[in-house]
């Protein structure tokens, strides 16, 4: 129960971090994205994860994890995950050669092993959703196969951290939740403080921030979005399901059947959750 509440607190802190998102002028569409672009998109995410684990391990030694109440194997597994992320960076950078994007500067909202592990589970979940959503863009079968092997590893990371470290359910529904490049960029942009000017431009943009206050299943949650957007529906992405729920008097009823890491976006209609229809979000919910 404690770990569940702690993860909810970290999710709330991510919402606060997302207030000032960097944006790009382009929108991610299939016509904009070739294999080199999608590999650099993947490498951008892997650089972020690699830095996330490297810095946390440098900051928190075994004694820090022990003091926080974790058995020794928790940090030992995190060391393994960090090595995997480093291998993903090396693999993608080698495939891209001189076209490879370089690491950015990052800032993550954790200050102890508990908040680090809570954020780890969320980031690994976003990584799993990112690779799932990127698959349709990949034309080269060899690249697609390589991306699939990274995807399955990311999913194992997410499952292990969520269950073994954070003491929550290791998975949600029978299918993971795919997210498009713009949705993923919206979620990771708050962690990026600056990037080398020489990095290739990705055809992505960040959507405005969406917040859902007190988002318990089956309960009413207050919807927060820029006032000029005036969304009328919240769409919950959970596995392959998209559930449209109307906003009434500034509140939305959270569906009762959500499981695992869920994403919510705001739209102005009851049928379309594509990038053209999104006005804010995603927000992350964890059940």
Coordinates of C-alpha atoms in Angstrom, one line a residue:
X1 CA 0.0 0.0 0.0
X2 CA 2.8 2.4 0.9
X3 CA 4.6 1.8 -2.4
X4 CA 1.3 2.4 -4.3
X5 CA 0.7 5.7 -2.6
X6 CA 4.3 6.7 -3.2
X7 CA 4.0 6.0 -7.0
X8 CA 0.8 8.1 -7.0
X9 CA 2.8 10.9 -5.4
X10 CA 5.5 10.7 -8.1
X11 CA 2.9 10.7 -10.8
X12 CA 1.5 13.9 -9.3
X13 CA 5.0 15.4 -9.3
X14 CA 5.4 14.6 -13.0
X15 CA 2.3 16.7 -13.6
X16 CA 3.9 19.7 -11.9
X17 CA 7.1 19.2 -13.9
X18 CA 5.1 19.3 -17.1
X19 CA 4.0 22.9 -16.8
X20 CA 6.7 24.3 -19.1
X21 CA 7.2 21.9 -21.9
X22 CA 9.6 22.6 -24.8
X23 CA 7.9 22.4 -28.1
X24 CA 8.8 21.8 -31.7
X25 CA 7.1 23.2 -34.8
X26 CA 6.5 19.8 -36.5
X27 CA 3.8 17.2 -35.9
X28 CA 4.6 13.5 -36.1
X29 CA 3.0 12.0 -39.2
X30 CA 3.8 8.9 -41.1
X31 CA 5.0 11.0 -44.1
X32 CA 7.6 12.7 -41.9
X33 CA 9.1 9.6 -40.4
X34 CA 11.6 7.2 -42.0
X35 CA 13.7 4.5 -40.4
X36 CA 16.6 6.9 -39.6
X37 CA 14.2 9.2 -37.8
X38 CA 12.6 6.5 -35.8
X39 CA 15.9 5.1 -34.8
X40 CA 17.0 8.5 -33.6
X41 CA 13.7 8.8 -31.8
X42 CA 14.5 5.5 -30.0
X43 CA 18.0 6.6 -29.3
X44 CA 16.7 9.9 -27.8
X45 CA 14.7 7.8 -25.3
X46 CA 17.6 5.4 -24.6
X47 CA 19.9 8.3 -23.9
X48 CA 17.4 9.6 -21.3
X49 CA 17.0 6.2 -19.7
X50 CA 20.8 5.6 -19.6
X51 CA 21.4 9.0 -17.9
X52 CA 18.5 8.3 -15.5
X53 CA 20.0 5.1 -14.2
X54 CA 23.7 6.2 -14.4
X55 CA 23.1 9.3 -12.2
X56 CA 20.8 7.5 -9.7
X57 CA 23.3 4.7 -9.1
X58 CA 26.1 7.3 -8.7
X59 CA 23.9 9.1 -6.1
X60 CA 22.5 6.2 -4.2
X61 CA 24.9 3.4 -3.1
X62 CA 23.9 0.1 -1.5
X63 CA 23.7 1.6 1.9
X64 CA 21.2 4.2 0.7
X65 CA 18.9 1.4 -0.6
X66 CA 19.3 -0.6 2.6
X67 CA 18.4 2.5 4.7
X68 CA 15.3 2.9 2.6
X69 CA 14.3 -0.6 3.4
X70 CA 15.2 -2.4 0.2
X71 CA 17.0 -5.8 0.1
X72 CA 20.4 -5.8 -1.7
X73 CA 19.1 -7.5 -4.8
X74 CA 17.0 -4.4 -5.7
X75 CA 20.0 -2.2 -6.4
X76 CA 21.8 -5.1 -8.0
X77 CA 18.9 -5.5 -10.5
X78 CA 19.0 -1.8 -11.2
X79 CA 22.7 -2.1 -12.0
X80 CA 21.7 -4.8 -14.6
X81 CA 18.9 -2.6 -16.0
X82 CA 21.4 0.3 -16.3
X83 CA 23.7 -2.0 -18.3
X84 CA 20.9 -2.9 -20.6
X85 CA 20.1 0.7 -21.3
X86 CA 23.7 1.4 -22.0
X87 CA 23.7 -1.5 -24.5
X88 CA 20.6 -0.1 -26.2
X89 CA 22.4 3.2 -26.6
X90 CA 25.5 1.6 -28.0
X91 CA 23.5 -0.6 -30.4
X92 CA 21.4 2.3 -31.8
X93 CA 24.3 4.7 -32.0
X94 CA 26.3 2.1 -34.0
X95 CA 23.4 1.5 -36.4
X96 CA 23.0 5.2 -37.0
X97 CA 26.7 6.1 -37.3
X98 CA 27.4 9.7 -38.0
X99 CA 23.6 10.4 -38.0
X100 CA 23.2 9.4 -34.4
X101 CA 21.7 12.0 -32.0
X102 CA 23.7 12.8 -28.9
X103 CA 22.6 12.8 -25.3
X104 CA 20.9 15.9 -23.9
X105 CA 21.0 17.4 -20.4
X106 CA 18.4 16.0 -18.0
X107 CA 16.7 16.7 -14.7
X108 CA 14.6 14.1 -12.9
X109 CA 12.3 14.6 -10.0
X110 CA 13.6 12.1 -7.5
X111 CA 15.5 12.7 -4.2
X112 CA 15.7 9.2 -2.6
X113 CA 15.7 5.6 -3.6
X114 CA 11.9 5.4 -3.2
X115 CA 11.1 8.2 -5.6
X116 CA 13.8 7.0 -8.0
X117 CA 12.2 3.5 -8.1
X118 CA 8.7 4.9 -8.5
X119 CA 9.9 7.0 -11.4
X120 CA 11.8 4.1 -12.9
X121 CA 8.6 2.0 -13.2
X122 CA 6.9 4.9 -14.9
X123 CA 9.7 5.6 -17.3
X124 CA 10.1 1.9 -18.3
X125 CA 6.3 1.8 -18.9
X126 CA 6.6 4.9 -21.2
X127 CA 9.5 3.2 -23.0
X128 CA 7.4 0.1 -23.6
X129 CA 4.5 2.2 -24.9
X130 CA 7.0 4.2 -27.1
X131 CA 8.4 1.1 -28.8
X132 CA 5.0 -0.4 -29.3
X133 CA 3.7 2.8 -30.9
X134 CA 6.8 3.2 -33.1
X135 CA 6.6 -0.3 -34.7
X136 CA 4.2 0.7 -37.5
X137 CA 6.6 3.4 -38.7
X138 CA 9.6 1.0 -39.2
X139 CA 10.0 -0.2 -42.8
X140 CA 13.2 -2.2 -42.5
X141 CA 12.5 -5.7 -41.2
X142 CA 15.9 -6.0 -39.5
X143 CA 15.4 -2.7 -37.6
X144 CA 11.9 -3.9 -36.7
X145 CA 13.2 -7.1 -35.3
X146 CA 15.9 -5.2 -33.3
X147 CA 13.3 -2.8 -31.9
X148 CA 11.1 -5.7 -30.9
X149 CA 13.9 -7.2 -28.8
X150 CA 14.4 -3.9 -27.1
X151 CA 10.7 -3.6 -26.5
X152 CA 10.4 -6.9 -24.8
X153 CA 13.4 -6.0 -22.5
X154 CA 11.8 -2.7 -21.6
X155 CA 8.6 -4.5 -20.7
X156 CA 10.5 -6.9 -18.5
X157 CA 12.2 -3.9 -16.8
X158 CA 8.8 -2.2 -16.2
X159 CA 7.3 -5.4 -14.8
X160 CA 10.1 -6.2 -12.5
X161 CA 10.5 -2.6 -11.1
X162 CA 6.7 -2.3 -10.6
X163 CA 6.3 -5.6 -8.9
X164 CA 9.6 -6.4 -7.1
X165 CA 10.6 -2.9 -6.1
X166 CA 7.4 -0.9 -5.9
X167 CA 5.1 -3.8 -4.7
X168 CA 2.4 -3.2 -7.2
X169 CA 0.8 -5.4 -9.9
X170 CA 3.5 -6.4 -12.5
X171 CA 1.2 -5.8 -15.5
X172 CA -2.1 -4.3 -16.5
X173 CA -4.3 -5.9 -19.1
X174 CA -3.5 -8.5 -21.8
X175 CA -2.0 -5.9 -24.1
X176 CA 0.5 -3.1 -23.5
X177 CA -0.6 0.4 -24.4
X178 CA 1.0 1.9 -27.6
X179 CA 1.7 5.6 -27.7
X180 CA 2.6 7.7 -30.7
X181 CA 5.8 9.9 -30.9
X182 CA 4.0 13.1 -29.9
X183 CA 2.4 11.6 -26.9
X184 CA 5.7 10.1 -25.8
X185 CA 7.6 13.3 -26.4
X186 CA 5.0 15.1 -24.2
X187 CA 5.7 12.8 -21.4
X188 CA 9.6 12.8 -21.6
X189 CA 10.1 16.5 -22.5
X190 CA 9.9 17.7 -18.9
X191 CA 13.0 15.7 -18.1
X192 CA 15.0 17.4 -20.9
X193 CA 16.6 20.7 -20.0
X194 CA 18.7 21.2 -23.2
X195 CA 20.1 19.4 -26.2
X196 CA 23.1 19.8 -28.5
X197 CA 22.2 22.2 -31.3
X198 CA 23.8 19.7 -33.8
X199 CA 21.2 17.0 -32.9
X200 CA 18.9 16.0 -35.8
X201 CA 15.4 17.5 -35.4
X202 CA 12.7 15.0 -34.7
X203 CA 9.2 15.6 -36.2
X204 CA 7.5 15.7 -32.8
X205 CA 5.8 18.3 -30.7
X206 CA 4.6 18.4 -27.1
X207 CA 0.9 18.8 -26.3
X208 CA -0.3 21.1 -23.5
X209 CA -0.4 19.8 -20.0
X210 CA -3.4 17.8 -18.7
X211 CA -4.0 17.1 -15.1
X212 CA -6.5 14.8 -13.3
X213 CA -6.9 15.5 -9.6
X214 CA -7.8 12.6 -7.3
X215 CA -8.1 10.2 -10.2
X216 CA -9.4 7.1 -8.3
X217 CA -11.2 4.4 -10.3
X218 CA -15.0 5.0 -10.4
X219 CA -14.6 8.5 -8.8
X220 CA -14.9 12.0 -10.2
X221 CA -11.6 13.7 -10.9
X222 CA -11.1 17.4 -11.5
X223 CA -9.8 18.1 -15.1
X224 CA -7.0 20.7 -15.5
X225 CA -6.1 22.0 -18.9
X226 CA -5.3 25.4 -20.4
X227 CA -8.6 27.4 -20.2
X228 CA -8.6 28.4 -23.9
X229 CA -8.7 24.7 -25.0
X230 CA -12.1 23.8 -23.5
X231 CA -11.9 20.0 -23.9
X232 CA -15.2 18.1 -23.7
X233 CA -13.9 14.5 -23.4
X234 CA -11.1 12.6 -21.6
X235 CA -9.9 9.5 -23.4
X236 CA -8.3 6.7 -21.3
X237 CA -5.7 4.6 -23.1
X238 CA -5.4 1.2 -21.3
X239 CA -4.0 -1.6 -23.3
X240 CA -5.6 -1.5 -26.8
X241 CA -8.8 0.0 -25.3
X242 CA -9.7 3.7 -25.7
X243 CA -12.5 4.8 -23.4
X244 CA -14.1 8.2 -24.0
X245 CA -15.7 9.9 -21.0
X246 CA -17.4 13.3 -21.1
X247 CA -16.3 16.2 -19.0
X248 CA -19.1 17.6 -16.9
X249 CA -18.7 20.7 -14.8
X250 CA -15.0 20.4 -15.1
X251 CA -14.9 16.8 -13.8
X252 CA -14.6 13.4 -15.4
X253 CA -15.6 10.0 -14.0
X254 CA -12.6 7.7 -14.0
X255 CA -13.5 4.3 -15.5
X256 CA -13.6 1.5 -12.9
X257 CA -11.8 -1.2 -15.0
X258 CA -8.4 0.5 -15.6
X259 CA -5.4 -1.6 -14.8
X260 CA -1.7 -0.9 -14.8
X261 CA -0.1 2.2 -16.3
X262 CA -2.8 4.2 -18.1
X263 CA -2.7 7.4 -20.2
X264 CA -5.4 10.0 -20.4
X265 CA -5.7 12.6 -23.1
X266 CA -8.2 15.5 -23.6
X267 CA -10.2 16.0 -26.8
X268 CA -13.2 17.8 -28.2
X269 CA -15.1 14.9 -29.6
X270 CA -16.3 11.4 -28.6
X271 CA -14.8 9.3 -31.3
X272 CA -11.3 10.6 -32.3
X273 CA -8.2 10.2 -30.2
X274 CA -5.7 10.8 -33.0
X275 CA -3.0 13.5 -32.8
X276 CA -5.2 15.9 -34.8
X277 CA -7.9 15.6 -32.1
X278 CA -5.8 15.8 -29.0
X279 CA -5.9 19.1 -27.2
X280 CA -3.9 18.2 -24.0
X281 CA -2.1 15.3 -22.4
X282 CA -1.3 12.6 -21.9
X283 CA -1.5 12.4 -18.2
X284 CA -0.2 9.2 -16.5
X285 CA -2.3 7.2 -14.1
X286 CA -1.1 4.1 -12.3
X287 CA -3.4 1.5 -10.9

